[in-house]
């Protein structure tokens, strides 16, 4: 990810708009949320143990 962001200069103040777009674009955020949901379901038992729910 760092390499991707360094390419267009997103780590510099002049390229911050690229980073901002990626972080707040609704489709991108929806995909991240869905990936997290699938990961949580797949690791449900471990999460329950970690949160002391079992």
PDB file of N, CA and C in Angstrom:
ATOM      1  N   UNK A   1       0.822  -1.178   0.000  1.00  0.00           N
ATOM      2  CA  UNK A   1       0.000   0.000   0.000  1.00  0.00           C
ATOM      3  C   UNK A   1       0.873   1.251   0.000  1.00  0.00           C
ATOM      4  N   UNK A   2       1.932   1.251   0.794  1.00  0.00           N
ATOM      5  CA  UNK A   2       2.815   2.419   0.831  1.00  0.00           C
ATOM      6  C   UNK A   2       3.417   2.700  -0.540  1.00  0.00           C
ATOM      7  N   UNK A   3       3.828   1.628  -1.218  1.00  0.00           N
ATOM      8  CA  UNK A   3       4.417   1.800  -2.544  1.00  0.00           C
ATOM      9  C   UNK A   3       3.402   2.410  -3.494  1.00  0.00           C
ATOM     10  N   UNK A   4       2.178   1.937  -3.430  1.00  0.00           N
ATOM     11  CA  UNK A   4       1.119   2.477  -4.278  1.00  0.00           C
ATOM     12  C   UNK A   4       0.900   3.958  -4.001  1.00  0.00           C
ATOM     13  N   UNK A   5       0.875   4.326  -2.742  1.00  0.00           N
ATOM     14  CA  UNK A   5       0.608   5.717  -2.378  1.00  0.00           C
ATOM     15  C   UNK A   5       1.789   6.634  -2.664  1.00  0.00           C
ATOM     16  N   UNK A   6       3.009   6.113  -2.583  1.00  0.00           N
ATOM     17  CA  UNK A   6       4.188   6.941  -2.874  1.00  0.00           C
ATOM     18  C   UNK A   6       4.263   7.298  -4.354  1.00  0.00           C
ATOM     19  N   UNK A   7       3.820   6.382  -5.213  1.00  0.00           N
ATOM     20  CA  UNK A   7       3.882   6.608  -6.658  1.00  0.00           C
ATOM     21  C   UNK A   7       3.265   7.929  -7.077  1.00  0.00           C
ATOM     22  N   UNK A   8       1.974   8.165  -6.755  1.00  0.00           N
ATOM     23  CA  UNK A   8       1.363   9.434  -7.155  1.00  0.00           C
ATOM     24  C   UNK A   8       1.653  10.573  -6.199  1.00  0.00           C
ATOM     25  N   UNK A   9       2.499  10.344  -5.205  1.00  0.00           N
ATOM     26  CA  UNK A   9       2.839  11.412  -4.268  1.00  0.00           C
ATOM     27  C   UNK A   9       1.806  11.608  -3.182  1.00  0.00           C
ATOM     28  N   UNK A  10       1.010  10.593  -2.908  1.00  0.00           N
ATOM     29  CA  UNK A  10      -0.060  10.732  -1.921  1.00  0.00           C
ATOM     30  C   UNK A  10       0.458  10.921  -0.510  1.00  0.00           C
ATOM     31  N   UNK A  11       1.728  10.585  -0.279  1.00  0.00           N
ATOM     32  CA  UNK A  11       2.269  10.778   1.064  1.00  0.00           C
ATOM     33  C   UNK A  11       2.753  12.204   1.273  1.00  0.00           C
ATOM     34  N   UNK A  12       2.768  13.002   0.219  1.00  0.00           N
ATOM     35  CA  UNK A  12       3.133  14.418   0.329  1.00  0.00           C
ATOM     36  C   UNK A  12       1.845  15.226   0.385  1.00  0.00           C
ATOM     37  N   UNK A  13       1.918  16.423   0.916  1.00  0.00           N
ATOM     38  CA  UNK A  13       0.702  17.225   1.047  1.00  0.00           C
ATOM     39  C   UNK A  13       0.021  17.473  -0.293  1.00  0.00           C
ATOM     40  N   UNK A  14       0.786  17.578  -1.362  1.00  0.00           N
ATOM     41  CA  UNK A  14       0.193  17.824  -2.680  1.00  0.00           C
ATOM     42  C   UNK A  14      -0.598  16.631  -3.198  1.00  0.00           C
ATOM     43  N   UNK A  15      -0.300  15.435  -2.712  1.00  0.00           N
ATOM     44  CA  UNK A  15      -1.002  14.240  -3.166  1.00  0.00           C
ATOM     45  C   UNK A  15      -2.022  13.732  -2.176  1.00  0.00           C
ATOM     46  N   UNK A  16      -2.306  14.508  -1.168  1.00  0.00           N
ATOM     47  CA  UNK A  16      -3.233  14.074  -0.124  1.00  0.00           C
ATOM     48  C   UNK A  16      -4.626  13.812  -0.664  1.00  0.00           C
ATOM     49  N   UNK A  17      -5.006  14.465  -1.739  1.00  0.00           N
ATOM     50  CA  UNK A  17      -6.349  14.264  -2.283  1.00  0.00           C
ATOM     51  C   UNK A  17      -6.547  12.834  -2.773  1.00  0.00           C
ATOM     52  N   UNK A  18      -5.507  12.205  -3.300  1.00  0.00           N
ATOM     53  CA  UNK A  18      -5.609  10.812  -3.735  1.00  0.00           C
ATOM     54  C   UNK A  18      -5.889   9.926  -2.538  1.00  0.00           C
ATOM     55  N   UNK A  19      -5.149  10.114  -1.481  1.00  0.00           N
ATOM     56  CA  UNK A  19      -5.346   9.330  -0.272  1.00  0.00           C
ATOM     57  C   UNK A  19      -6.735   9.576   0.302  1.00  0.00           C
ATOM     58  N   UNK A  20      -7.155  10.817   0.359  1.00  0.00           N
ATOM     59  CA  UNK A  20      -8.467  11.163   0.880  1.00  0.00           C
ATOM     60  C   UNK A  20      -9.565  10.491   0.063  1.00  0.00           C
ATOM     61  N   UNK A  21      -9.421  10.497  -1.234  1.00  0.00           N
ATOM     62  CA  UNK A  21     -10.409   9.863  -2.104  1.00  0.00           C
ATOM     63  C   UNK A  21     -10.516   8.375  -1.801  1.00  0.00           C
ATOM     64  N   UNK A  22      -9.378   7.699  -1.685  1.00  0.00           N
ATOM     65  CA  UNK A  22      -9.395   6.267  -1.408  1.00  0.00           C
ATOM     66  C   UNK A  22     -10.007   5.957  -0.056  1.00  0.00           C
ATOM     67  N   UNK A  23      -9.719   6.787   0.924  1.00  0.00           N
ATOM     68  CA  UNK A  23     -10.201   6.512   2.271  1.00  0.00           C
ATOM     69  C   UNK A  23     -11.684   6.782   2.439  1.00  0.00           C
ATOM     70  N   UNK A  24     -12.236   7.716   1.674  1.00  0.00           N
ATOM     71  CA  UNK A  24     -13.606   8.121   1.925  1.00  0.00           C
ATOM     72  C   UNK A  24     -14.572   7.857   0.779  1.00  0.00           C
ATOM     73  N   UNK A  25     -14.127   7.293  -0.310  1.00  0.00           N
ATOM     74  CA  UNK A  25     -15.018   6.954  -1.407  1.00  0.00           C
ATOM     75  C   UNK A  25     -15.937   5.840  -0.930  1.00  0.00           C
ATOM     76  N   UNK A  26     -17.238   6.013  -1.084  1.00  0.00           N
ATOM     77  CA  UNK A  26     -18.208   5.101  -0.469  1.00  0.00           C
ATOM     78  C   UNK A  26     -18.073   3.657  -0.936  1.00  0.00           C
ATOM     79  N   UNK A  27     -17.822   3.434  -2.220  1.00  0.00           N
ATOM     80  CA  UNK A  27     -17.672   2.064  -2.706  1.00  0.00           C
ATOM     81  C   UNK A  27     -16.476   1.367  -2.082  1.00  0.00           C
ATOM     82  N   UNK A  28     -15.384   2.104  -1.940  1.00  0.00           N
ATOM     83  CA  UNK A  28     -14.169   1.566  -1.320  1.00  0.00           C
ATOM     84  C   UNK A  28     -14.436   1.219   0.143  1.00  0.00           C
ATOM     85  N   UNK A  29     -15.081   2.128   0.851  1.00  0.00           N
ATOM     86  CA  UNK A  29     -15.390   1.889   2.263  1.00  0.00           C
ATOM     87  C   UNK A  29     -16.338   0.708   2.423  1.00  0.00           C
ATOM     88  N   UNK A  30     -17.320   0.604   1.544  1.00  0.00           N
ATOM     89  CA  UNK A  30     -18.263  -0.518   1.604  1.00  0.00           C
ATOM     90  C   UNK A  30     -17.548  -1.844   1.414  1.00  0.00           C
ATOM     91  N   UNK A  31     -16.612  -1.885   0.475  1.00  0.00           N
ATOM     92  CA  UNK A  31     -15.834  -3.106   0.258  1.00  0.00           C
ATOM     93  C   UNK A  31     -15.014  -3.470   1.491  1.00  0.00           C
ATOM     94  N   UNK A  32     -14.380  -2.478   2.108  1.00  0.00           N
ATOM     95  CA  UNK A  32     -13.592  -2.740   3.321  1.00  0.00           C
ATOM     96  C   UNK A  32     -14.467  -3.287   4.438  1.00  0.00           C
ATOM     97  N   UNK A  33     -15.643  -2.703   4.604  1.00  0.00           N
ATOM     98  CA  UNK A  33     -16.569  -3.165   5.641  1.00  0.00           C
ATOM     99  C   UNK A  33     -16.998  -4.597   5.364  1.00  0.00           C
ATOM    100  N   UNK A  34     -17.319  -4.897   4.117  1.00  0.00           N
ATOM    101  CA  UNK A  34     -17.741  -6.247   3.751  1.00  0.00           C
ATOM    102  C   UNK A  34     -16.611  -7.258   3.965  1.00  0.00           C
ATOM    103  N   UNK A  35     -15.385  -6.896   3.614  1.00  0.00           N
ATOM    104  CA  UNK A  35     -14.246  -7.787   3.864  1.00  0.00           C
ATOM    105  C   UNK A  35     -14.079  -8.050   5.356  1.00  0.00           C
ATOM    106  N   UNK A  36     -14.209  -7.011   6.156  1.00  0.00           N
ATOM    107  CA  UNK A  36     -14.106  -7.168   7.604  1.00  0.00           C
ATOM    108  C   UNK A  36     -15.203  -8.052   8.163  1.00  0.00           C
ATOM    109  N   UNK A  37     -16.403  -7.894   7.629  1.00  0.00           N
ATOM    110  CA  UNK A  37     -17.528  -8.717   8.073  1.00  0.00           C
ATOM    111  C   UNK A  37     -17.270 -10.186   7.773  1.00  0.00           C
ATOM    112  N   UNK A  38     -16.806 -10.472   6.561  1.00  0.00           N
ATOM    113  CA  UNK A  38     -16.496 -11.860   6.192  1.00  0.00           C
ATOM    114  C   UNK A  38     -15.369 -12.422   7.056  1.00  0.00           C
ATOM    115  N   UNK A  39     -14.357 -11.637   7.326  1.00  0.00           N
ATOM    116  CA  UNK A  39     -13.261 -12.079   8.195  1.00  0.00           C
ATOM    117  C   UNK A  39     -13.768 -12.379   9.599  1.00  0.00           C
ATOM    118  N   UNK A  40     -14.638 -11.509  10.120  1.00  0.00           N
ATOM    119  CA  UNK A  40     -15.173 -11.706  11.473  1.00  0.00           C
ATOM    120  C   UNK A  40     -16.004 -12.981  11.546  1.00  0.00           C
ATOM    121  N   UNK A  41     -16.805 -13.232  10.524  1.00  0.00           N
ATOM    122  CA  UNK A  41     -17.607 -14.456  10.494  1.00  0.00           C
ATOM    123  C   UNK A  41     -16.696 -15.679  10.436  1.00  0.00           C
ATOM    124  N   UNK A  42     -15.676 -15.617   9.591  1.00  0.00           N
ATOM    125  CA  UNK A  42     -14.753 -16.745   9.435  1.00  0.00           C
ATOM    126  C   UNK A  42     -13.975 -17.029  10.714  1.00  0.00           C
ATOM    127  N   UNK A  43     -13.723 -16.001  11.512  1.00  0.00           N
ATOM    128  CA  UNK A  43     -12.943 -16.164  12.737  1.00  0.00           C
ATOM    129  C   UNK A  43     -13.804 -15.951  13.979  1.00  0.00           C
ATOM    130  N   UNK A  44     -15.096 -16.262  13.848  1.00  0.00           N
ATOM    131  CA  UNK A  44     -16.054 -16.026  14.927  1.00  0.00           C
ATOM    132  C   UNK A  44     -15.659 -16.638  16.262  1.00  0.00           C
ATOM    133  N   UNK A  45     -15.225 -17.883  16.252  1.00  0.00           N
ATOM    134  CA  UNK A  45     -14.865 -18.552  17.505  1.00  0.00           C
ATOM    135  C   UNK A  45     -13.700 -17.843  18.193  1.00  0.00           C
ATOM    136  N   UNK A  46     -12.695 -17.469  17.419  1.00  0.00           N
ATOM    137  CA  UNK A  46     -11.543 -16.769  17.995  1.00  0.00           C
ATOM    138  C   UNK A  46     -11.943 -15.402  18.547  1.00  0.00           C
ATOM    139  N   UNK A  47     -12.816 -14.703  17.834  1.00  0.00           N
ATOM    140  CA  UNK A  47     -13.282 -13.395  18.309  1.00  0.00           C
ATOM    141  C   UNK A  47     -14.068 -13.524  19.610  1.00  0.00           C
ATOM    142  N   UNK A  48     -14.920 -14.541  19.682  1.00  0.00           N
ATOM    143  CA  UNK A  48     -15.701 -14.753  20.906  1.00  0.00           C
ATOM    144  C   UNK A  48     -14.789 -15.041  22.092  1.00  0.00           C
ATOM    145  N   UNK A  49     -13.762 -15.850  21.862  1.00  0.00           N
ATOM    146  CA  UNK A  49     -12.810 -16.131  22.943  1.00  0.00           C
ATOM    147  C   UNK A  49     -12.071 -14.860  23.340  1.00  0.00           C
ATOM    148  N   UNK A  50     -11.623 -14.088  22.363  1.00  0.00           N
ATOM    149  CA  UNK A  50     -10.895 -12.848  22.629  1.00  0.00           C
ATOM    150  C   UNK A  50     -11.757 -11.868  23.426  1.00  0.00           C
ATOM    151  N   UNK A  51     -13.018 -11.773  23.069  1.00  0.00           N
ATOM    152  CA  UNK A  51     -13.935 -10.853  23.753  1.00  0.00           C
ATOM    153  C   UNK A  51     -14.563 -11.462  25.006  1.00  0.00           C
ATOM    154  N   UNK A  52     -14.137 -12.692  25.302  1.00  0.00           N
ATOM    155  CA  UNK A  52     -14.635 -13.433  26.470  1.00  0.00           C
ATOM    156  C   UNK A  52     -16.159 -13.564  26.452  1.00  0.00           C
ATOM    157  N   UNK A  53     -16.685 -13.928  25.288  1.00  0.00           N
ATOM    158  CA  UNK A  53     -18.123 -14.116  25.129  1.00  0.00           C
ATOM    159  C   UNK A  53     -18.519 -15.582  25.239  1.00  0.00           C
ATOM    160  N   UNK A  54     -17.523 -16.470  25.341  1.00  0.00           N
ATOM    161  CA  UNK A  54     -17.841 -17.896  25.471  1.00  0.00           C
ATOM    162  C   UNK A  54     -17.306 -18.431  26.769  1.00  0.00           C
TER     163      UNK A  54
END
